[in-house]
Short mmCIF file of C-alpha atoms and ligand atoms in Angstrom, two decimals:
data_model
loop_
_atom_site.label_atom_id
_atom_site.label_comp_id
_atom_site.label_asym_id
_atom_site.label_seq_id
_atom_site.Cartn_x
_atom_site.Cartn_y
_atom_site.Cartn_z
CA MET A 1 -10.43 25.14 -2.13
CA TYR A 2 -10.85 24.53 1.61
CA SER A 3 -10.24 27.59 3.76
CA ASN A 4 -9.57 25.33 6.77
CA TYR A 5 -7.27 22.94 4.82
CA ASP A 6 -4.54 22.89 7.49
CA LYS A 7 -6.99 22.24 10.31
CA LEU A 8 -8.69 19.36 8.48
CA ILE A 9 -5.34 17.80 7.67
CA ALA A 10 -4.13 18.20 11.28
CA GLU A 11 -7.30 16.55 12.64
CA THR A 12 -6.93 13.69 10.19
CA GLU A 13 -3.27 13.28 11.09
CA LYS A 14 -4.21 12.96 14.77
CA PHE A 15 -6.96 10.45 13.98
CA VAL A 16 -4.61 8.31 11.85
CA GLN A 17 -1.72 8.39 14.32
CA GLY A 18 -3.95 6.91 17.00
CA PHE A 19 -4.48 3.86 14.79
CA PHE A 20 -0.86 3.01 14.18
CA GLN A 21 0.63 3.33 17.62
CA ASP A 22 1.51 -0.34 18.11
CA GLU A 23 1.49 -1.51 14.53
CA GLY A 24 4.29 -4.00 13.81
CA THR A 25 3.56 -5.25 10.30
CA GLY A 26 5.20 -2.46 8.30
CA HIS A 27 1.88 -0.66 8.05
CA ASP A 28 2.99 1.88 10.57
CA TRP A 29 2.62 5.65 10.86
CA TRP A 30 5.90 6.26 9.04
CA HIS A 31 4.65 4.30 6.05
CA THR A 32 1.63 6.61 5.99
CA CYS A 33 3.94 9.65 6.29
CA ARG A 34 6.08 8.55 3.34
CA VAL A 35 3.05 7.78 1.19
CA ARG A 36 1.51 11.14 2.01
CA LYS A 37 4.69 13.06 1.22
CA LEU A 38 5.31 11.27 -2.06
CA ALA A 39 1.64 11.48 -3.07
CA VAL A 40 1.62 15.25 -2.49
CA LYS A 41 4.84 15.60 -4.49
CA ILE A 42 3.35 13.69 -7.44
CA ALA A 43 0.04 15.58 -7.09
CA ARG A 44 1.88 18.91 -7.50
CA LYS A 45 3.57 17.67 -10.67
CA GLU A 46 0.29 16.33 -12.03
CA LYS A 47 -1.77 19.37 -10.93
CA ALA A 48 -4.20 17.10 -9.09
CA ASP A 49 -6.53 18.00 -6.22
CA LEU A 50 -4.07 18.27 -3.33
CA PHE A 51 -6.70 18.05 -0.59
CA ILE A 52 -8.21 14.81 -1.88
CA VAL A 53 -4.76 13.29 -2.44
CA GLU A 54 -3.38 14.25 0.97
CA MET A 55 -6.50 13.08 2.84
CA ALA A 56 -6.74 9.78 0.94
CA ALA A 57 -3.02 9.14 1.47
CA LEU A 58 -3.32 9.81 5.21
CA LEU A 59 -6.32 7.50 5.52
CA HIS A 60 -5.33 4.80 3.02
CA ASP A 61 -4.34 2.15 5.57
CA VAL A 62 -6.73 2.96 8.42
CA GLY A 63 -9.48 0.75 6.99
CA ASP A 64 -7.14 -2.09 5.92
CA TYR A 65 -8.62 -5.56 6.47
CA LYS A 66 -5.47 -6.67 8.31
CA LEU A 67 -6.31 -4.34 11.18
CA TYR A 68 -9.84 -5.81 11.46
CA ASN A 69 -9.22 -9.57 11.52
CA GLY A 70 -9.60 -9.86 7.77
CA ASN A 71 -12.91 -7.95 7.56
CA GLU A 72 -12.77 -5.85 4.37
CA GLU A 73 -15.66 -3.47 5.19
CA LYS A 74 -15.44 -2.59 8.87
CA GLY A 75 -12.49 -0.22 8.74
CA TRP A 76 -13.93 1.86 5.90
CA LYS A 77 -17.10 2.46 7.89
CA ILE A 78 -14.94 3.94 10.66
CA VAL A 79 -13.11 6.12 8.12
CA ARG A 80 -16.43 7.36 6.67
CA GLU A 81 -17.76 8.17 10.13
CA PHE A 82 -14.61 10.15 10.85
CA LEU A 83 -14.93 12.10 7.57
CA ASN A 84 -18.61 12.77 8.29
CA SER A 85 -17.52 14.41 11.54
CA LEU A 86 -15.42 16.94 9.56
CA SER A 87 -16.97 19.85 7.74
CA ILE A 88 -16.27 18.68 4.21
CA SER A 89 -18.66 17.98 1.34
CA GLU A 90 -20.25 14.60 0.79
CA GLU A 91 -18.64 14.53 -2.62
CA ALA A 92 -15.15 14.94 -1.16
CA THR A 93 -15.90 12.32 1.52
CA ASN A 94 -17.01 9.83 -1.12
CA GLU A 95 -13.96 10.47 -3.22
CA ILE A 96 -11.55 10.06 -0.29
CA VAL A 97 -13.20 6.80 0.82
CA GLN A 98 -13.31 5.50 -2.76
CA ILE A 99 -9.61 6.11 -3.26
CA SER A 100 -8.31 4.93 0.08
CA SER A 101 -10.44 1.79 0.15
CA ASN A 102 -9.45 0.66 -3.33
CA ILE A 103 -5.69 1.07 -3.54
CA SER A 104 -4.67 -2.09 -1.69
CA TYR A 105 -2.66 -4.49 -3.87
CA MET A 106 -4.84 -7.31 -2.66
CA LYS A 107 -7.88 -5.58 -4.19
CA SER A 108 -6.25 -5.63 -7.62
CA LEU A 109 -6.00 -9.42 -7.55
CA SER A 110 -8.78 -11.29 -9.28
CA ASN A 111 -11.86 -12.10 -7.25
CA LYS A 112 -14.92 -13.45 -9.00
CA GLU A 113 -17.32 -12.01 -6.44
CA ASP A 114 -15.87 -8.54 -6.69
CA LYS A 115 -18.07 -6.50 -8.98
CA LYS A 116 -17.04 -3.11 -7.64
CA GLU A 117 -16.24 -0.50 -10.24
CA LYS A 118 -12.67 0.69 -10.32
CA ASN A 119 -12.05 4.30 -9.44
CA GLU A 120 -9.18 5.43 -11.58
CA SER A 121 -9.29 9.19 -11.14
CA LEU A 122 -5.99 11.06 -11.31
CA GLU A 123 -6.05 11.35 -7.50
CA PHE A 124 -6.57 7.59 -7.16
CA MET A 125 -3.62 6.90 -9.45
CA ILE A 126 -1.36 9.19 -7.46
CA VAL A 127 -2.11 7.68 -4.04
CA SER A 128 -1.86 4.20 -5.51
CA ASP A 129 1.57 5.00 -7.00
CA ALA A 130 2.85 6.41 -3.72
CA ASP A 131 1.65 3.37 -1.76
CA ARG A 132 3.10 0.87 -4.22
CA LEU A 133 6.41 2.67 -4.47
CA ASP A 134 6.78 2.30 -0.70
CA ALA A 135 6.61 -1.49 -1.13
CA MET A 136 9.57 -1.36 -3.58
CA GLY A 137 13.27 -0.57 -3.20
CA ALA A 138 15.21 -0.66 0.08
CA ILE A 139 12.22 0.39 2.15
CA GLY A 140 10.00 -2.18 0.46
CA ILE A 141 12.50 -4.92 1.33
CA ALA A 142 12.63 -3.78 4.95
CA ARG A 143 8.83 -3.78 5.11
CA ALA A 144 8.52 -7.22 3.56
CA PHE A 145 10.88 -8.81 6.11
CA THR A 146 9.22 -6.94 8.95
CA TYR A 147 5.88 -8.29 7.80
CA GLY A 148 7.27 -11.81 7.40
CA GLY A 149 8.87 -11.72 10.85
CA PHE A 150 5.70 -10.47 12.47
CA TYR A 151 3.81 -13.48 11.06
CA HIS A 152 6.68 -15.92 11.83
CA ARG A 153 7.33 -16.66 8.20
CA PRO A 154 10.66 -18.11 7.06
CA ILE A 155 13.02 -15.87 5.09
CA TYR A 156 13.35 -18.41 2.29
CA ASP A 157 12.65 -22.07 1.66
CA PRO A 158 13.92 -23.52 -1.65
CA CYS A 159 11.25 -26.24 -1.46
CA ILE A 160 8.35 -23.74 -1.55
CA LYS A 161 8.00 -22.21 -4.99
CA PRO A 162 6.41 -18.77 -5.44
CA ASN A 163 2.78 -18.71 -6.60
CA ILE A 164 3.12 -16.17 -9.43
CA ASN A 165 -0.59 -16.08 -10.34
CA ILE A 166 -1.75 -15.90 -6.75
CA SER A 167 -5.49 -15.28 -6.26
CA ARG A 168 -6.93 -12.82 -3.81
CA GLU A 169 -7.97 -15.49 -1.29
CA GLU A 170 -4.61 -17.27 -1.53
CA TYR A 171 -2.81 -13.94 -1.05
CA LYS A 172 -4.80 -13.20 2.10
CA LYS A 173 -4.12 -16.64 3.57
CA SER A 174 -0.55 -17.10 2.31
CA ASN A 175 2.06 -18.38 4.75
CA ALA A 176 4.86 -18.51 2.24
CA PRO A 177 8.46 -17.43 2.89
CA THR A 178 9.12 -13.72 2.47
CA ILE A 179 11.37 -14.16 -0.58
CA ASN A 180 8.32 -15.57 -2.39
CA HIS A 181 6.53 -12.27 -1.78
CA PHE A 182 9.06 -10.62 -4.09
CA TYR A 183 7.78 -12.81 -6.96
CA GLU A 184 4.14 -12.77 -5.90
CA LYS A 185 3.97 -8.99 -5.54
CA LEU A 186 7.04 -6.74 -5.29
CA LEU A 187 8.52 -7.43 -8.75
CA LYS A 188 5.11 -6.93 -10.36
CA LEU A 189 4.58 -3.47 -8.91
CA LYS A 190 6.55 -1.49 -11.50
CA ASP A 191 3.97 -2.40 -14.17
CA THR A 192 1.10 -1.09 -12.07
CA ILE A 193 2.44 2.47 -11.71
CA TYR A 194 0.40 5.17 -13.47
CA THR A 195 2.19 8.52 -13.34
CA ALA A 196 5.34 9.60 -15.17
CA TYR A 197 7.28 10.55 -12.03
CA GLY A 198 6.06 7.37 -10.31
CA LYS A 199 7.38 5.29 -13.21
CA LYS A 200 10.78 6.92 -12.97
CA LEU A 201 11.06 6.10 -9.26
CA ALA A 202 9.65 2.61 -9.84
CA ALA A 203 12.36 1.79 -12.41
CA GLU A 204 15.10 2.61 -9.89
CA ARG A 205 13.42 0.76 -7.05
CA HIS A 206 12.70 -2.28 -9.23
CA TYR A 207 16.35 -2.45 -10.26
CA PHE A 208 17.33 -2.42 -6.60
CA LEU A 209 14.93 -5.32 -5.86
CA GLU A 210 16.52 -7.35 -8.64
CA GLU A 211 20.04 -6.58 -7.44
CA TYR A 212 19.03 -7.57 -3.92
CA LEU A 213 17.68 -10.93 -5.11
CA LYS A 214 20.86 -11.59 -7.10
CA ARG A 215 22.95 -11.02 -4.00
CA PHE A 216 20.60 -13.04 -1.84
CA PHE A 217 20.81 -16.10 -4.10
CA ALA A 218 24.55 -15.68 -4.64
CA GLU A 219 25.03 -15.86 -0.89
CA TRP A 220 22.65 -18.81 -0.69
CA GLN A 221 24.80 -20.34 -3.44
CA ILE A 222 22.02 -21.59 -5.62
CA VAL A 223 22.50 -19.24 -8.54
CA LYS A 224 21.01 -20.72 -11.71
P1 LIG B 301 -1.51 -5.47 0.55
O1 LIG B 301 -2.50 -4.54 -0.03
O2 LIG B 301 -0.91 -6.38 -0.42
O3 LIG B 301 -1.90 -6.10 1.84
P2 LIG B 301 0.08 -3.72 1.92
O4 LIG B 301 0.60 -2.54 1.23
O5 LIG B 301 -1.07 -3.58 2.82
O6 LIG B 301 -0.25 -4.69 0.80
O7 LIG B 301 1.22 -4.51 2.67
C1 LIG B 301 1.98 -3.86 3.63
C2 LIG B 301 3.45 -4.20 3.50
O8 LIG B 301 3.64 -5.57 3.85
C3 LIG B 301 3.97 -4.05 2.08
O9 LIG B 301 5.28 -3.57 2.11
C4 LIG B 301 3.91 -5.45 1.54
O10 LIG B 301 4.82 -5.70 0.49
C5 LIG B 301 4.20 -6.26 2.78
N1 LIG B 301 3.59 -7.56 2.69
C6 LIG B 301 2.30 -7.85 2.42
N2 LIG B 301 2.11 -9.19 2.37
C7 LIG B 301 3.34 -9.75 2.59
C8 LIG B 301 3.84 -11.08 2.64
N3 LIG B 301 3.05 -12.13 2.43
N4 LIG B 301 5.16 -11.26 2.88
C9 LIG B 301 5.98 -10.22 3.07
N5 LIG B 301 5.58 -8.93 3.05
C10 LIG B 301 4.29 -8.70 2.80
NI1 LIG B 302 -0.10 1.47 2.51
#
């Protein structure tokens, strides 16, 4: 499709790497690398548009509100400006921004003011699956505790119960222990996966999350 595919990808890679140099919340460059690799793998199986998938996966965290003091728009403007500087069509630019700016888990939580239409193209589903799968399993656990540590959150506090039906605003502001995040997000992820291969990986990673929690509570000695 694009004769200069490799060059566009390389330029995007360089742009994205610059953003994640000192990132300590588990949103780092290697997260982006894993998401990109898995997204491309699923895209091949699903015969999706590889360029759109790879670009959206590379850019999916660059506009994240956490990198802009909670502002949900600012980062995506920067991403759009970057894409405008590349020689790609407006249609492709719009698609890449649409996908990358809508895959965040936080966006899927209810918000009365949010009237944005959902973009559920095949390419969207693939990047979303790859991102969510990276929050599950052994890597997902490592990322959750890294995130919790970065924000000085306790590992676990039996007095603070998880907020299973957490709203978008509560999720953004939450200061809860990291174990609660398993119930507020990680264990729910398997039911949000779209593709067949994604579902297969999600089942394994979900099982591992459950096993981990069993061990955690056994060691804490409060098994029900
Ligand atoms: P979101 O869209 O929910 O912000 P991200 O994918 O941006 O999710 O989150 C980055 C990583 O940090 C993920 O692995 C996620 O599970 C983890 N994370 C997000 N919020 C928390 C939290 N409150 N406690 C522990 N880990 C978290
Ligand atoms: Ni991500």
